[in-house]
Amino acid sequence: GDSVTQMEGPVTLSEEAFLTINCTYTATGYPSLFWYVQYPGEGLQLLLKATKADDKGSNKGFEATYRKETTSFHLEKGSVQVSDSAVYFCALAPTNAGKSTFGDGTTLTVKP
Amino acid sequence: DTGVSQNPRHKITKRGQNVTFRCDPISEHNRLYWYRQTLGQGPEFLTYFQNEAQLEKSRLLSDRFSAERPKGSFSTLEIQRTEQGDSAMYLCASSSLTGPNQPQHFGDGTRLSIL
């Protein structure tokens, strides 16, 4: 079945540092890929998505590129802020908008 | 645009009791999903509906769990004879069928604690 593997956390960075959170997946067909973010005490929010190979999703300074050859969708940000502290989830979904499969999440803490 | 609403936010109950949660999706969304999330894990799929039809159920959804979406709007998730292992955050999400690859919009969840 489908699966998503995220780099283990927690990740602690200083403000303005470069962020990479690795995500790899296993799936049949050509799923859509997503990053969701969960701030403390809040629900999951969509951060960005990519729907086909080589697509780049971007939002709020975060980027991720759909790499079919390496089955990866790594999340990057050039300069993190304290307000980026949250749990980040990588997910995939089949193209017919069925259920999503999530990774276990990576906790990011950014210190001033 | 009102988001996905879940009630209650917290539920504390004794083992063996029945509980029911409610989810109100974004009004124009056709699909509604239930997930369960435990500490340190990502959401695990339980079931989903397209309008009032329940299209898929996970093996995680034992016969003590039942979900309904009678009029294709709000949904309820009932757990009968609760067990300690049912303690988790129960998440509801909805999505539109308009266009491919629509993301799911999540509610804030209902946290269930079994005493």
mmCIF file of C-alpha atoms in Angstrom:
data_model
loop_
_atom_site.group_PDB
_atom_site.id
_atom_site.type_symbol
_atom_site.label_atom_id
_atom_site.label_comp_id
_atom_site.label_asym_id
_atom_site.label_seq_id
_atom_site.Cartn_x
_atom_site.Cartn_y
_atom_site.Cartn_z
ATOM 1 C CA GLY A 1 0.000 0.000 0.000
ATOM 2 C CA ASP A 2 0.869 3.667 -0.080
ATOM 3 C CA SER A 3 3.304 5.012 2.482
ATOM 4 C CA VAL A 4 5.136 8.214 3.383
ATOM 5 C CA THR A 5 8.427 8.432 5.262
ATOM 6 C CA GLN A 6 9.602 11.682 6.817
ATOM 7 C CA MET A 7 12.908 12.499 8.407
ATOM 8 C CA GLU A 8 12.756 12.030 12.130
ATOM 9 C CA GLY A 9 12.673 15.046 14.355
ATOM 10 C CA PRO A 10 12.668 17.103 16.290
ATOM 11 C CA VAL A 11 14.534 19.709 14.314
ATOM 12 C CA THR A 12 15.846 22.783 16.118
ATOM 13 C CA LEU A 13 17.190 25.742 14.147
ATOM 14 C CA SER A 14 18.198 29.302 14.787
ATOM 15 C CA GLU A 15 16.238 32.087 13.158
ATOM 16 C CA GLU A 16 17.269 32.739 9.537
ATOM 17 C CA ALA A 17 18.773 29.262 9.138
ATOM 18 C CA PHE A 18 18.072 27.095 6.080
ATOM 19 C CA LEU A 19 15.491 24.352 6.512
ATOM 20 C CA THR A 20 15.170 20.991 4.791
ATOM 21 C CA ILE A 21 12.703 18.313 5.868
ATOM 22 C CA ASN A 22 13.021 15.131 3.846
ATOM 23 C CA CYS A 23 10.019 13.190 2.598
ATOM 24 C CA THR A 24 9.939 10.075 0.441
ATOM 25 C CA TYR A 25 6.931 8.093 -0.634
ATOM 26 C CA THR A 26 5.761 4.764 -2.041
ATOM 27 C CA ALA A 27 2.623 4.745 -4.128
ATOM 28 C CA THR A 28 0.991 3.192 -7.141
ATOM 29 C CA GLY A 29 0.224 5.453 -10.033
ATOM 30 C CA TYR A 30 0.833 9.174 -9.885
ATOM 31 C CA PRO A 31 -0.398 10.648 -6.628
ATOM 32 C CA SER A 32 -0.597 14.280 -5.648
ATOM 33 C CA LEU A 33 1.807 15.322 -2.900
ATOM 34 C CA PHE A 34 1.152 17.740 -0.060
ATOM 35 C CA TRP A 35 2.787 19.388 2.897
ATOM 36 C CA TYR A 36 0.527 20.248 5.811
ATOM 37 C CA VAL A 37 1.487 22.294 8.878
ATOM 38 C CA GLN A 38 0.038 22.055 12.376
ATOM 39 C CA TYR A 39 0.679 24.981 14.690
ATOM 40 C CA PRO A 40 0.350 24.407 18.446
ATOM 41 C CA GLY A 41 -3.292 23.984 19.430
ATOM 42 C CA GLU A 42 -4.562 24.200 15.861
ATOM 43 C CA GLY A 43 -5.724 21.843 13.124
ATOM 44 C CA LEU A 44 -3.745 20.795 10.075
ATOM 45 C CA GLN A 45 -3.469 23.423 7.360
ATOM 46 C CA LEU A 46 -2.390 22.899 3.796
ATOM 47 C CA LEU A 47 1.014 24.507 3.233
ATOM 48 C CA LEU A 48 1.660 23.576 -0.398
ATOM 49 C CA LYS A 49 0.951 20.924 -2.996
ATOM 50 C CA ALA A 50 2.257 19.479 -6.270
ATOM 51 C CA THR A 51 0.194 17.358 -8.606
ATOM 52 C CA LYS A 52 2.647 15.954 -11.145
ATOM 53 C CA ALA A 53 6.307 15.188 -11.660
ATOM 54 C CA ASP A 54 8.664 18.203 -11.595
ATOM 55 C CA ASP A 55 5.927 20.504 -10.244
ATOM 56 C CA LYS A 56 7.127 22.877 -7.553
ATOM 57 C CA GLY A 57 4.705 23.862 -4.805
ATOM 58 C CA SER A 58 5.410 27.037 -2.885
ATOM 59 C CA ASN A 59 3.815 29.109 -0.135
ATOM 60 C CA LYS A 60 5.021 31.477 2.621
ATOM 61 C CA GLY A 61 8.639 31.044 1.510
ATOM 62 C CA PHE A 62 8.439 27.227 1.653
ATOM 63 C CA GLU A 63 9.066 25.146 -1.466
ATOM 64 C CA ALA A 64 8.939 21.476 -2.425
ATOM 65 C CA THR A 65 9.525 19.805 -5.799
ATOM 66 C CA TYR A 66 7.796 16.581 -6.896
ATOM 67 C CA ARG A 67 10.661 14.252 -7.857
ATOM 68 C CA LYS A 68 9.282 11.102 -9.425
ATOM 69 C CA GLU A 69 12.700 9.575 -10.123
ATOM 70 C CA THR A 70 13.632 9.668 -6.430
ATOM 71 C CA THR A 71 10.036 9.458 -5.127
ATOM 72 C CA SER A 72 10.710 12.467 -2.948
ATOM 73 C CA PHE A 73 9.053 15.741 -1.968
ATOM 74 C CA HIS A 74 11.485 17.501 0.346
ATOM 75 C CA LEU A 75 10.371 20.716 2.058
ATOM 76 C CA GLU A 76 12.771 23.674 2.047
ATOM 77 C CA LYS A 77 12.852 27.249 3.275
ATOM 78 C CA GLY A 78 15.759 29.587 2.891
ATOM 79 C CA SER A 79 15.359 31.546 6.124
ATOM 80 C CA VAL A 80 13.139 30.275 8.921
ATOM 81 C CA GLN A 81 11.383 32.456 11.496
ATOM 82 C CA VAL A 82 10.289 31.765 15.051
ATOM 83 C CA SER A 83 6.705 31.739 13.789
ATOM 84 C CA ASP A 84 7.511 28.703 11.600
ATOM 85 C CA SER A 85 7.751 26.531 14.719
ATOM 86 C CA ALA A 86 5.187 23.785 14.147
ATOM 87 C CA VAL A 87 4.750 20.152 13.139
ATOM 88 C CA TYR A 88 5.062 19.492 9.402
ATOM 89 C CA PHE A 89 3.372 16.536 7.712
ATOM 90 C CA CYS A 90 4.087 15.169 4.268
ATOM 91 C CA ALA A 91 1.146 13.432 2.589
ATOM 92 C CA LEU A 92 0.060 11.852 -0.662
ATOM 93 C CA ALA A 93 -3.323 11.308 -2.236
ATOM 94 C CA PRO A 94 -4.434 9.488 -5.361
ATOM 95 C CA THR A 95 -5.526 11.618 -8.256
ATOM 96 C CA ASN A 96 -9.211 10.776 -7.751
ATOM 97 C CA ALA A 97 -9.247 12.716 -4.462
ATOM 98 C CA GLY A 98 -9.476 9.665 -2.232
ATOM 99 C CA LYS A 99 -7.957 9.260 1.197
ATOM 100 C CA SER A 100 -4.605 10.804 2.051
ATOM 101 C CA THR A 101 -1.664 8.902 3.524
ATOM 102 C CA PHE A 102 0.440 10.906 5.983
ATOM 103 C CA GLY A 103 3.942 10.706 7.330
ATOM 104 C CA ASP A 104 4.492 10.805 11.080
ATOM 105 C CA GLY A 105 5.324 14.491 11.130
ATOM 106 C CA THR A 106 8.479 16.455 11.889
ATOM 107 C CA THR A 107 8.525 18.944 14.750
ATOM 108 C CA LEU A 108 10.381 22.143 13.962
ATOM 109 C CA THR A 109 11.462 24.553 16.668
ATOM 110 C CA VAL A 110 13.043 27.857 15.628
ATOM 111 C CA LYS A 111 14.928 29.779 18.308
ATOM 112 C CA PRO A 112 15.531 33.550 18.185
ATOM 113 C CA ASP B 1 -15.531 30.978 4.311
ATOM 114 C CA THR B 2 -16.271 28.986 7.445
ATOM 115 C CA GLY B 3 -13.954 26.082 7.910
ATOM 116 C CA VAL B 4 -14.566 22.522 9.038
ATOM 117 C CA SER B 5 -16.194 22.473 12.468
ATOM 118 C CA GLN B 6 -15.910 19.604 14.941
ATOM 119 C CA ASN B 7 -17.750 19.119 18.206
ATOM 120 C CA PRO B 8 -16.997 18.603 20.963
ATOM 121 C CA ARG B 9 -13.366 19.738 21.155
ATOM 122 C CA HIS B 10 -12.698 17.452 24.089
ATOM 123 C CA LYS B 11 -14.484 14.360 25.372
ATOM 124 C CA ILE B 12 -13.605 12.518 28.555
ATOM 125 C CA THR B 13 -15.467 9.319 29.248
ATOM 126 C CA LYS B 14 -15.204 6.068 31.159
ATOM 127 C CA ARG B 15 -14.204 2.850 29.486
ATOM 128 C CA GLY B 16 -17.207 1.010 28.117
ATOM 129 C CA GLN B 17 -19.287 4.106 27.403
ATOM 130 C CA ASN B 18 -20.461 5.153 23.947
ATOM 131 C CA VAL B 19 -19.384 8.463 22.420
ATOM 132 C CA THR B 20 -20.473 10.391 19.344
ATOM 133 C CA PHE B 21 -18.610 13.139 17.534
ATOM 134 C CA ARG B 22 -19.962 15.552 14.960
ATOM 135 C CA CYS B 23 -18.309 17.137 11.950
ATOM 136 C CA ASP B 24 -19.699 19.977 9.834
ATOM 137 C CA PRO B 25 -17.708 20.261 6.605
ATOM 138 C CA ILE B 26 -17.247 23.281 4.396
ATOM 139 C CA SER B 27 -20.682 23.674 2.878
ATOM 140 C CA GLU B 28 -19.893 23.125 -0.800
ATOM 141 C CA HIS B 29 -17.578 20.150 -0.218
ATOM 142 C CA ASN B 30 -18.787 16.766 -1.444
ATOM 143 C CA ARG B 31 -16.228 14.584 0.303
ATOM 144 C CA LEU B 32 -15.834 14.127 4.035
ATOM 145 C CA TYR B 33 -13.075 12.160 5.747
ATOM 146 C CA TRP B 34 -12.420 10.860 9.251
ATOM 147 C CA TYR B 35 -8.900 10.285 10.558
ATOM 148 C CA ARG B 36 -7.442 9.300 13.912
ATOM 149 C CA GLN B 37 -4.209 10.794 15.216
ATOM 150 C CA THR B 38 -2.218 9.634 18.222
ATOM 151 C CA LEU B 39 0.690 11.464 19.807
ATOM 152 C CA GLY B 40 3.768 11.526 17.624
ATOM 153 C CA GLN B 41 1.995 9.989 14.637
ATOM 154 C CA GLY B 42 0.447 11.307 11.484
ATOM 155 C CA PRO B 43 -3.289 11.079 10.862
ATOM 156 C CA GLU B 44 -4.508 7.550 10.047
ATOM 157 C CA PHE B 45 -7.407 7.182 7.646
ATOM 158 C CA LEU B 46 -10.654 5.758 9.046
ATOM 159 C CA THR B 47 -13.361 6.323 6.454
ATOM 160 C CA TYR B 48 -14.692 8.742 3.873
ATOM 161 C CA PHE B 49 -17.959 9.778 2.259
ATOM 162 C CA GLN B 50 -18.865 11.211 -1.073
ATOM 163 C CA ASN B 51 -22.134 13.005 -0.437
ATOM 164 C CA GLU B 52 -24.092 10.505 1.704
ATOM 165 C CA ALA B 53 -22.354 7.372 0.402
ATOM 166 C CA GLN B 54 -19.614 5.805 2.517
ATOM 167 C CA LEU B 55 -17.030 4.850 -0.109
ATOM 168 C CA GLU B 56 -14.215 3.320 1.913
ATOM 169 C CA LYS B 57 -13.540 2.086 5.425
ATOM 170 C CA SER B 58 -10.155 1.301 6.902
ATOM 171 C CA ARG B 59 -9.382 -1.975 8.639
ATOM 172 C CA LEU B 60 -8.772 0.271 11.666
ATOM 173 C CA LEU B 61 -12.519 0.852 11.810
ATOM 174 C CA SER B 62 -13.644 -2.060 13.959
ATOM 175 C CA ASP B 63 -17.284 -3.019 14.372
ATOM 176 C CA ARG B 64 -17.435 -0.734 17.430
ATOM 177 C CA PHE B 65 -17.015 2.264 15.129
ATOM 178 C CA SER B 66 -19.734 3.588 12.873
ATOM 179 C CA ALA B 67 -19.925 6.721 10.785
ATOM 180 C CA GLU B 68 -22.869 8.313 9.036
ATOM 181 C CA ARG B 69 -23.543 11.226 6.770
ATOM 182 C CA PRO B 70 -27.300 10.953 6.337
ATOM 183 C CA LYS B 71 -28.040 13.984 4.198
ATOM 184 C CA GLY B 72 -24.669 14.498 2.640
ATOM 185 C CA SER B 73 -23.900 17.435 4.920
ATOM 186 C CA PHE B 74 -22.706 16.892 8.507
ATOM 187 C CA SER B 75 -21.307 13.562 9.668
ATOM 188 C CA THR B 76 -21.200 11.689 12.966
ATOM 189 C CA LEU B 77 -18.653 9.170 14.205
ATOM 190 C CA GLU B 78 -19.808 6.882 16.997
ATOM 191 C CA ILE B 79 -17.620 4.626 19.098
ATOM 192 C CA GLN B 80 -19.419 1.991 21.138
ATOM 193 C CA ARG B 81 -18.023 0.311 24.250
ATOM 194 C CA THR B 82 -14.954 2.542 24.302
ATOM 195 C CA GLU B 83 -11.560 1.062 25.178
ATOM 196 C CA GLN B 84 -8.339 2.629 26.454
ATOM 197 C CA GLY B 85 -6.814 2.289 23.009
ATOM 198 C CA ASP B 86 -9.478 4.554 21.547
ATOM 199 C CA SER B 87 -7.885 7.570 23.233
ATOM 200 C CA ALA B 88 -6.742 9.791 20.372
ATOM 201 C CA MET B 89 -7.500 12.931 18.417
ATOM 202 C CA TYR B 90 -10.260 12.340 15.871
ATOM 203 C CA LEU B 91 -9.936 14.574 12.828
ATOM 204 C CA CYS B 92 -12.488 15.409 10.198
ATOM 205 C CA ALA B 93 -11.618 16.836 6.790
ATOM 206 C CA SER B 94 -13.552 17.800 3.695
ATOM 207 C CA SER B 95 -12.698 18.419 0.081
ATOM 208 C CA SER B 96 -14.321 19.482 -3.138
ATOM 209 C CA LEU B 97 -14.810 17.313 -6.188
ATOM 210 C CA THR B 98 -14.537 20.342 -8.444
ATOM 211 C CA GLY B 99 -11.299 19.877 -10.354
ATOM 212 C CA PRO B 100 -8.626 17.244 -9.702
ATOM 213 C CA ASN B 101 -6.242 17.002 -6.774
ATOM 214 C CA GLN B 102 -8.205 19.101 -4.338
ATOM 215 C CA PRO B 103 -6.586 19.303 -0.898
ATOM 216 C CA GLN B 104 -8.380 18.319 2.256
ATOM 217 C CA HIS B 105 -9.395 20.985 4.744
ATOM 218 C CA PHE B 106 -9.164 19.851 8.344
ATOM 219 C CA GLY B 107 -11.085 20.733 11.468
ATOM 220 C CA ASP B 108 -9.394 21.261 14.826
ATOM 221 C CA GLY B 109 -10.304 17.742 15.940
ATOM 222 C CA THR B 110 -12.029 16.115 18.896
ATOM 223 C CA ARG B 111 -9.693 14.837 21.572
ATOM 224 C CA LEU B 112 -11.037 11.682 23.232
ATOM 225 C CA SER B 113 -9.710 10.582 26.599
ATOM 226 C CA ILE B 114 -10.790 7.241 28.078
ATOM 227 C CA LEU B 115 -10.524 6.939 31.848
#
